[in-house]
Amino acid sequence: MINVKTARLAFLGGILVFVSTIAILLARQFSLGPVRPAPGFRTFGPADAPIMIEEYSDFACGACRAAAGKLEEMIRVYGDVIRLQLKHYPLVNIHHWSLDAAAYADCAGEQGKYKEYAALLFENQAKWGEAKEKPKEFEAFAGGLKLDWKEMQACSAAPETRQRIKLEMAEGDMKNLNSTPTFFVNGKRAVGPMQLMEQARKFDSILKAAHSRHVPPSGI
Amino acid sequence: MPDIQFMNRIKILNAIGLLARLAAGGMFVYAGVIKLLAPAEEFAYAIETYKVAGPALSLWTAYLLPWLELYAGLALAAGIFTRFNAVLCGGQLLFFEALLAQAWLRGLPVTSCGCFGSGSSNSLEYEFFQNLVFLALTFAAYRYGRGFSADAALEEHA
């Protein structure tokens, strides 16, 4: 028979388990875990920029294509006050070639042409996105940009490349992503280009607040 | 009249036990939390590099082990079923030591040991000797960990 002391200890242990489980689940919900940075070729802007944007995107998604244009415009307008980190979140269930596209884009990045390759993928989405067999466009884009295709093939098949993308997908899953593009602007979620533009309206006040933190009050 | 020297010795051992419990338990809590706040796949990839388990088993281990570390660490630090949890933590440490040792001996290219998440890692040798220190702390918690514990507090009130 369980004595009173054991029962009390078990109750206390149960409370600890319950409270710690809730704390972990809440911390996950609010994305309090360590942030895995995107590789250098997918990161733009200074590390101390007051506006940090993290984008989870899929090369075969139409809204991501629209968002890419908006982001470019935003960076052109605001310049160095924005730091952008692009992360892959290929929706592999509906976009059969997205994961490959992400891998090839990363491999183009290893050869210094991520932006250019990504732009071609978005521009020609309709051509490769719905292909039944492996799209020839991947090689054609590489040829057009004078990239080493053999090296890209080896890089795309390498476990490290696939692992990096799958970890970003897992990270997205932990953040409960269910559509692309999803942005985190200074940690605040925005789903789709419209919500991103909505957040962009607050950029001026973010910049004012950042500026007032850095400028010491005048006069004594 | 109780021997003062004996009483002082008990107090010192209780304090050592408490510190050992907090250090070993705290380390387990930290290791568990850091893994639980990152995708399980990250830890699973680290486990795979030890070449003792396939992807499916590695992923299941990555899902479950961090919770075990968290719960056992918390219970050890609080002194709930102190000896049982000290054995549980010690058992985990021995298991990690076996994994590290086989990877070290086989010269496996383990870039991240996965001990505290997969963000940063020391060499296998460093982690092996570090775990020996934690093993010693767990032993001290097992041997002298009853002082200032929930176990002792409830016994006094029983």
Tab-separated table of C-alpha atoms in Angstrom:
chain	number	residue	atom	x	y	z
A	1	MET	CA	0.000	0.000	0.000
A	2	ILE	CA	1.232	3.507	-0.857
A	3	ASN	CA	1.907	5.477	2.310
A	4	VAL	CA	0.937	9.113	2.823
A	5	LYS	CA	4.477	10.413	2.372
A	6	THR	CA	4.896	8.711	-1.013
A	7	ALA	CA	1.504	9.982	-2.142
A	8	ARG	CA	2.399	13.544	-1.156
A	9	LEU	CA	5.733	13.332	-2.963
A	10	ALA	CA	4.021	11.925	-6.054
A	11	PHE	CA	1.513	14.809	-5.932
A	12	LEU	CA	4.349	17.332	-5.628
A	13	GLY	CA	6.166	15.655	-8.536
A	14	GLY	CA	2.954	15.767	-10.575
A	15	ILE	CA	2.626	19.506	-9.970
A	16	LEU	CA	6.232	20.036	-11.100
A	17	VAL	CA	5.644	17.994	-14.265
A	18	PHE	CA	2.400	19.828	-15.022
A	19	VAL	CA	3.784	23.327	-14.470
A	20	SER	CA	7.013	22.675	-16.398
A	21	THR	CA	5.109	21.140	-19.331
A	22	ILE	CA	2.791	24.151	-19.560
A	23	ALA	CA	5.770	26.523	-19.318
A	24	ILE	CA	7.580	24.757	-22.177
A	25	LEU	CA	4.481	24.672	-24.386
A	26	LEU	CA	3.843	28.380	-23.775
A	27	ALA	CA	7.478	29.222	-24.477
A	28	ARG	CA	7.177	27.328	-27.766
A	29	GLN	CA	3.981	29.152	-28.619
A	30	PHE	CA	5.707	32.498	-28.147
A	31	SER	CA	8.796	31.306	-30.072
A	32	LEU	CA	11.121	31.861	-27.117
A	33	GLY	CA	13.596	29.236	-28.274
A	34	PRO	CA	17.045	29.929	-29.685
A	35	VAL	CA	16.884	31.374	-33.190
A	36	ARG	CA	18.754	29.505	-35.902
A	37	PRO	CA	20.179	32.119	-38.284
A	38	ALA	CA	19.711	31.811	-42.029
A	39	PRO	CA	22.935	31.329	-44.015
A	40	GLY	CA	24.806	34.464	-45.073
A	41	PHE	CA	23.614	34.399	-48.674
A	42	ARG	CA	19.995	34.553	-47.473
A	43	THR	CA	20.617	37.362	-44.982
A	44	PHE	CA	20.552	41.012	-45.998
A	45	GLY	CA	21.120	44.214	-44.020
A	46	PRO	CA	23.134	45.078	-40.917
A	47	ALA	CA	22.990	42.863	-37.821
A	48	ASP	CA	21.999	45.798	-35.589
A	49	ALA	CA	19.169	47.040	-37.807
A	50	PRO	CA	16.127	48.192	-35.791
A	51	ILE	CA	13.724	46.299	-38.085
A	52	MET	CA	14.281	42.568	-38.266
A	53	ILE	CA	12.240	40.630	-40.814
A	54	GLU	CA	12.260	36.869	-41.002
A	55	GLU	CA	10.399	35.368	-43.946
A	56	TYR	CA	9.322	31.742	-44.410
A	57	SER	CA	8.723	31.248	-48.089
A	58	ASP	CA	8.052	28.685	-50.812
A	59	PHE	CA	9.322	29.238	-54.367
A	60	ALA	CA	6.197	27.694	-55.900
A	61	CYS	CA	3.715	29.873	-54.033
A	62	GLY	CA	2.160	32.834	-55.843
A	63	ALA	CA	1.810	34.998	-52.732
A	64	CYS	CA	5.515	34.476	-51.976
A	65	ARG	CA	6.337	35.777	-55.412
A	66	ALA	CA	4.232	38.887	-54.771
A	67	ALA	CA	5.847	39.300	-51.356
A	68	ALA	CA	9.346	39.106	-52.834
A	69	GLY	CA	8.554	42.207	-54.899
A	70	LYS	CA	7.156	44.057	-51.877
A	71	LEU	CA	10.182	43.188	-49.786
A	72	GLU	CA	12.547	44.441	-52.454
A	73	GLU	CA	10.635	47.701	-52.609
A	74	MET	CA	10.682	47.991	-48.834
A	75	ILE	CA	14.441	47.506	-48.702
A	76	ARG	CA	14.886	50.058	-51.466
A	77	VAL	CA	12.851	52.612	-49.506
A	78	TYR	CA	14.160	51.955	-45.998
A	79	GLY	CA	17.669	50.752	-46.844
A	80	ASP	CA	20.015	49.796	-44.025
A	81	VAL	CA	17.454	49.941	-41.217
A	82	ILE	CA	16.065	46.556	-42.267
A	83	ARG	CA	17.675	43.178	-41.732
A	84	LEU	CA	16.022	40.436	-43.755
A	85	GLN	CA	16.484	36.719	-43.186
A	86	LEU	CA	14.942	34.411	-45.764
A	87	LYS	CA	13.999	30.921	-44.638
A	88	HIS	CA	12.643	28.058	-46.672
A	89	TYR	CA	9.262	26.576	-45.907
A	90	PRO	CA	8.427	24.513	-49.009
A	91	LEU	CA	4.885	23.175	-48.852
A	92	VAL	CA	5.941	19.766	-50.117
A	93	ASN	CA	2.449	18.281	-49.969
A	94	ILE	CA	1.103	20.594	-52.642
A	95	HIS	CA	4.243	21.829	-54.404
A	96	HIS	CA	6.146	18.814	-55.577
A	97	TRP	CA	9.334	20.600	-56.677
A	98	SER	CA	9.570	23.268	-53.996
A	99	LEU	CA	12.107	21.432	-51.881
A	100	ASP	CA	14.372	20.900	-54.900
A	101	ALA	CA	13.960	24.531	-55.904
A	102	ALA	CA	14.974	25.622	-52.401
A	103	ALA	CA	18.008	23.333	-52.508
A	104	TYR	CA	19.115	24.631	-55.923
A	105	ALA	CA	18.628	28.227	-54.797
A	106	ASP	CA	20.847	27.570	-51.773
A	107	CYS	CA	23.447	25.953	-54.003
A	108	ALA	CA	23.340	28.974	-56.297
A	109	GLY	CA	23.866	30.973	-53.118
A	110	GLU	CA	26.991	28.948	-52.352
A	111	GLN	CA	28.242	30.150	-55.752
A	112	GLY	CA	27.288	33.741	-54.926
A	113	LYS	CA	24.051	34.048	-56.906
A	114	TYR	CA	21.183	33.273	-54.534
A	115	LYS	CA	19.197	36.431	-55.272
A	116	GLU	CA	19.457	36.036	-59.026
A	117	TYR	CA	18.512	32.344	-58.985
A	118	ALA	CA	15.616	32.965	-56.572
A	119	ALA	CA	14.338	35.760	-58.836
A	120	LEU	CA	14.325	33.371	-61.821
A	121	LEU	CA	12.488	30.724	-59.798
A	122	PHE	CA	9.781	33.216	-58.836
A	123	GLU	CA	9.500	34.715	-62.321
A	124	ASN	CA	9.061	31.329	-63.968
A	125	GLN	CA	6.989	29.682	-61.246
A	126	ALA	CA	4.280	28.615	-63.693
A	127	LYS	CA	6.774	26.743	-65.877
A	128	TRP	CA	8.346	24.488	-63.248
A	129	GLY	CA	5.874	24.560	-60.363
A	130	GLU	CA	3.345	22.173	-61.869
A	131	ALA	CA	5.790	19.966	-63.809
A	132	LYS	CA	5.132	16.228	-63.742
A	133	GLU	CA	8.786	15.311	-64.191
A	134	LYS	CA	11.866	17.001	-62.811
A	135	PRO	CA	11.825	20.493	-64.364
A	136	LYS	CA	14.543	21.311	-66.869
A	137	GLU	CA	14.302	24.952	-65.816
A	138	PHE	CA	16.536	24.380	-62.796
A	139	GLU	CA	19.465	23.603	-65.090
A	140	ALA	CA	18.493	26.295	-67.599
A	141	PHE	CA	18.489	28.984	-64.863
A	142	ALA	CA	21.893	27.810	-63.691
A	143	GLY	CA	23.202	27.958	-67.271
A	144	GLY	CA	21.780	31.459	-67.752
A	145	LEU	CA	23.568	32.668	-64.621
A	146	LYS	CA	26.787	30.845	-65.608
A	147	LEU	CA	26.711	28.654	-62.509
A	148	ASP	CA	28.562	25.339	-62.304
A	149	TRP	CA	25.634	22.926	-62.803
A	150	LYS	CA	27.567	19.795	-61.813
A	151	GLU	CA	28.569	21.399	-58.551
A	152	MET	CA	24.992	22.533	-58.015
A	153	GLN	CA	23.681	19.007	-58.537
A	154	ALA	CA	26.152	17.576	-56.035
A	155	CYS	CA	25.396	20.363	-53.573
A	156	SER	CA	21.635	19.938	-53.967
A	157	ALA	CA	21.838	16.211	-53.244
A	158	ALA	CA	24.195	16.687	-50.261
A	159	PRO	CA	22.643	15.727	-46.899
A	160	GLU	CA	23.836	19.021	-45.352
A	161	THR	CA	21.833	21.063	-47.865
A	162	ARG	CA	18.662	18.986	-47.400
A	163	GLN	CA	19.142	18.940	-43.629
A	164	ARG	CA	19.405	22.740	-43.454
A	165	ILE	CA	16.135	23.149	-45.359
A	166	LYS	CA	14.333	20.474	-43.353
A	167	LEU	CA	15.454	22.116	-40.105
A	168	GLU	CA	13.985	25.399	-41.295
A	169	MET	CA	10.755	23.558	-42.101
A	170	ALA	CA	10.773	22.013	-38.620
A	171	GLU	CA	11.416	25.458	-37.139
A	172	GLY	CA	8.416	26.748	-39.107
A	173	ASP	CA	6.297	23.864	-37.826
A	174	MET	CA	7.261	24.784	-34.255
A	175	LYS	CA	6.058	28.316	-34.951
A	176	ASN	CA	2.758	26.837	-36.145
A	177	LEU	CA	3.170	28.061	-39.704
A	178	ASN	CA	0.428	26.899	-41.984
A	179	SER	CA	0.733	29.172	-44.959
A	180	THR	CA	3.373	30.992	-46.932
A	181	PRO	CA	4.693	33.569	-46.934
A	182	THR	CA	4.763	34.129	-43.184
A	183	PHE	CA	6.850	36.965	-41.798
A	184	PHE	CA	8.078	37.794	-38.342
A	185	VAL	CA	8.681	41.538	-38.123
A	186	ASN	CA	10.605	42.144	-34.900
A	187	GLY	CA	9.013	38.915	-33.691
A	188	LYS	CA	5.462	39.894	-34.666
A	189	ARG	CA	3.742	37.549	-37.088
A	190	ALA	CA	2.381	38.703	-40.442
A	191	VAL	CA	0.804	36.241	-42.848
A	192	GLY	CA	0.871	37.205	-46.527
A	193	PRO	CA	2.039	40.375	-48.271
A	194	MET	CA	-0.979	42.424	-47.152
A	195	GLN	CA	-0.281	41.877	-43.443
A	196	LEU	CA	3.381	42.633	-44.123
A	197	MET	CA	2.422	45.989	-45.653
A	198	GLU	CA	0.202	46.620	-42.634
A	199	GLN	CA	3.220	46.074	-40.370
A	200	ALA	CA	5.314	48.307	-42.627
A	201	ARG	CA	3.089	51.236	-41.656
A	202	LYS	CA	4.578	51.022	-38.165
A	203	PHE	CA	8.156	51.178	-39.429
A	204	ASP	CA	8.407	54.945	-39.009
A	205	SER	CA	7.404	54.778	-35.346
A	206	ILE	CA	9.823	51.856	-34.767
A	207	LEU	CA	12.590	53.918	-36.332
A	208	LYS	CA	11.676	56.990	-34.253
A	209	ALA	CA	11.758	54.911	-31.069
A	210	ALA	CA	15.109	53.370	-32.071
A	211	HIS	CA	16.505	56.810	-32.886
A	212	SER	CA	15.409	58.327	-29.566
A	213	ARG	CA	17.112	55.437	-27.729
A	214	HIS	CA	20.401	56.223	-29.432
A	215	VAL	CA	20.345	60.022	-29.232
A	216	PRO	CA	21.188	61.282	-25.713
A	217	PRO	CA	18.860	63.984	-24.339
A	218	SER	CA	20.259	67.472	-25.036
A	219	GLY	CA	20.990	70.024	-22.330
A	220	ILE	CA	21.673	69.528	-18.651
B	1	MET	CA	24.529	15.187	24.237
B	2	PRO	CA	25.143	14.863	20.517
B	3	ASP	CA	28.689	15.041	19.308
B	4	ILE	CA	29.158	18.581	17.898
B	5	GLN	CA	31.781	17.433	15.420
B	6	PHE	CA	29.404	14.763	14.145
B	7	MET	CA	26.576	17.292	13.787
B	8	ASN	CA	28.838	19.683	11.882
B	9	ARG	CA	29.870	16.884	9.567
B	10	ILE	CA	26.231	16.077	8.854
B	11	LYS	CA	25.539	19.747	8.098
B	12	ILE	CA	28.483	19.931	5.695
B	13	LEU	CA	27.429	16.728	3.934
B	14	ASN	CA	23.844	17.995	3.647
B	15	ALA	CA	25.104	21.234	2.114
B	16	ILE	CA	27.292	19.275	-0.332
B	17	GLY	CA	24.297	17.104	-1.209
B	18	LEU	CA	22.100	20.156	-1.762
B	19	LEU	CA	24.679	21.832	-4.002
B	20	ALA	CA	25.215	18.607	-5.948
B	21	ARG	CA	21.459	18.207	-6.419
B	22	LEU	CA	21.042	21.778	-7.621
B	23	ALA	CA	24.041	21.579	-9.960
B	24	ALA	CA	23.219	18.186	-11.494
B	25	GLY	CA	19.455	18.822	-11.566
B	26	GLY	CA	19.953	22.323	-12.961
B	27	MET	CA	22.189	20.978	-15.701
B	28	PHE	CA	19.526	18.441	-16.691
B	29	VAL	CA	16.794	21.102	-16.675
B	30	TYR	CA	18.918	23.391	-18.856
B	31	ALA	CA	19.780	20.570	-21.281
B	32	GLY	CA	16.119	19.572	-21.525
B	33	VAL	CA	14.720	23.090	-21.979
B	34	ILE	CA	17.242	24.118	-24.627
B	35	LYS	CA	16.330	21.023	-26.662
B	36	LEU	CA	12.589	21.368	-26.103
B	37	LEU	CA	12.598	24.920	-27.437
B	38	ALA	CA	14.278	23.881	-30.691
B	39	PRO	CA	12.850	21.576	-33.369
B	40	ALA	CA	13.226	17.904	-32.391
B	41	GLU	CA	14.765	17.257	-35.810
B	42	GLU	CA	17.782	19.334	-34.787
B	43	PHE	CA	18.570	17.024	-31.854
B	44	ALA	CA	17.673	13.979	-33.976
B	45	TYR	CA	20.353	14.932	-36.533
B	46	ALA	CA	22.879	15.190	-33.711
B	47	ILE	CA	21.899	11.703	-32.475
B	48	GLU	CA	22.212	10.276	-35.991
B	49	THR	CA	25.854	11.342	-36.184
B	50	TYR	CA	26.684	8.811	-33.430
B	51	LYS	CA	25.736	6.058	-35.903
B	52	VAL	CA	23.979	3.836	-33.372
B	53	ALA	CA	20.359	4.571	-34.308
B	54	GLY	CA	18.483	5.096	-37.553
B	55	PRO	CA	16.528	8.257	-38.415
B	56	ALA	CA	13.192	7.017	-37.007
B	57	LEU	CA	14.622	5.925	-33.633
B	58	SER	CA	16.723	9.108	-33.448
B	59	LEU	CA	13.629	11.225	-33.978
B	60	TRP	CA	11.645	9.394	-31.296
B	61	THR	CA	14.572	9.727	-28.911
B	62	ALA	CA	14.735	13.434	-29.746
B	63	TYR	CA	11.035	13.799	-28.944
B	64	LEU	CA	11.147	11.952	-25.620
B	65	LEU	CA	14.597	12.346	-24.051
B	66	PRO	CA	14.449	16.125	-23.456
B	67	TRP	CA	11.192	15.724	-21.451
B	68	LEU	CA	12.836	12.997	-19.357
B	69	GLU	CA	15.836	15.275	-18.756
B	70	LEU	CA	13.561	18.145	-17.732
B	71	TYR	CA	11.377	16.141	-15.342
B	72	ALA	CA	14.219	14.157	-13.769
B	73	GLY	CA	16.306	17.326	-13.383
B	74	LEU	CA	13.484	19.257	-11.729
B	75	ALA	CA	12.670	16.409	-9.355
B	76	LEU	CA	16.333	15.947	-8.449
B	77	ALA	CA	16.838	19.652	-7.775
B	78	ALA	CA	13.694	19.790	-5.620
B	79	GLY	CA	14.606	16.576	-3.835
B	80	ILE	CA	11.494	14.634	-4.797
B	81	PHE	CA	12.249	10.898	-4.746
B	82	THR	CA	15.866	12.037	-4.594
B	83	ARG	CA	17.556	8.653	-4.848
B	84	PHE	CA	15.335	7.407	-7.662
B	85	ASN	CA	15.924	10.570	-9.697
B	86	ALA	CA	19.647	10.567	-8.951
B	87	VAL	CA	19.769	7.031	-10.368
B	88	LEU	CA	17.687	8.129	-13.373
B	89	CYS	CA	20.010	11.070	-14.085
B	90	GLY	CA	23.104	8.930	-13.452
B	91	GLY	CA	21.754	6.277	-15.824
B	92	GLN	CA	21.253	8.877	-18.536
B	93	LEU	CA	24.771	10.194	-17.996
B	94	LEU	CA	26.229	6.672	-18.265
B	95	PHE	CA	24.285	6.169	-21.497
B	96	PHE	CA	25.649	9.468	-22.873
B	97	GLU	CA	29.169	8.456	-21.804
B	98	ALA	CA	28.847	5.178	-23.725
B	99	LEU	CA	27.660	7.067	-26.822
B	100	LEU	CA	30.453	9.631	-26.588
B	101	ALA	CA	33.106	6.978	-25.940
B	102	GLN	CA	32.134	4.817	-28.918
B	103	ALA	CA	32.079	7.878	-31.210
B	104	TRP	CA	35.453	8.994	-29.831
B	105	LEU	CA	36.997	5.530	-30.316
B	106	ARG	CA	35.528	5.132	-33.802
B	107	GLY	CA	36.720	8.617	-34.742
B	108	LEU	CA	33.259	9.634	-35.935
B	109	PRO	CA	32.990	13.196	-37.264
B	110	VAL	CA	30.500	14.370	-34.625
B	111	THR	CA	30.395	18.159	-35.042
B	112	SER	CA	27.665	18.715	-32.473
B	113	CYS	CA	27.351	16.336	-29.536
B	114	GLY	CA	23.747	17.410	-29.017
B	115	CYS	CA	24.302	17.603	-25.260
B	116	PHE	CA	22.913	21.127	-24.889
B	117	GLY	CA	21.038	21.489	-28.141
B	118	SER	CA	22.875	21.453	-31.398
B	119	GLY	CA	23.872	25.098	-31.570
B	120	SER	CA	27.328	24.778	-30.105
B	121	SER	CA	29.485	21.933	-28.988
B	122	ASN	CA	32.881	21.159	-27.546
B	123	SER	CA	35.056	18.224	-28.573
B	124	LEU	CA	33.920	14.695	-27.738
B	125	GLU	CA	36.778	14.313	-25.231
B	126	TYR	CA	35.767	17.542	-23.468
B	127	GLU	CA	32.128	16.461	-23.262
B	128	PHE	CA	33.184	13.011	-22.007
B	129	PHE	CA	35.195	14.457	-19.115
B	130	GLN	CA	32.553	17.079	-18.397
B	131	ASN	CA	29.982	14.292	-18.036
B	132	LEU	CA	32.293	12.552	-15.542
B	133	VAL	CA	32.054	15.664	-13.358
B	134	PHE	CA	28.252	15.576	-13.615
B	135	LEU	CA	28.317	11.871	-12.826
B	136	ALA	CA	30.275	12.635	-9.639
B	137	LEU	CA	27.710	15.317	-8.738
B	138	THR	CA	24.865	12.872	-9.318
B	139	PHE	CA	26.596	10.367	-7.053
B	140	ALA	CA	26.953	13.026	-4.350
B	141	ALA	CA	23.241	13.862	-4.798
B	142	TYR	CA	22.376	10.175	-4.381
B	143	ARG	CA	24.579	9.748	-1.319
B	144	TYR	CA	24.010	13.033	0.553
B	145	GLY	CA	21.068	14.625	-1.260
B	146	ARG	CA	18.431	14.208	1.442
B	147	GLY	CA	19.291	17.450	3.243
B	148	PHE	CA	16.914	20.338	2.455
B	149	SER	CA	14.904	18.085	0.148
B	150	ALA	CA	11.147	17.631	-0.307
B	151	ASP	CA	11.744	14.032	0.794
B	152	ALA	CA	13.161	15.154	4.149
B	153	ALA	CA	10.606	17.945	4.623
B	154	LEU	CA	7.664	15.564	4.214
B	155	GLU	CA	9.302	12.992	6.472
B	156	GLU	CA	9.593	15.553	9.256
B	157	HIS	CA	5.902	16.412	8.935
B	158	ALA	CA	4.765	12.797	8.765
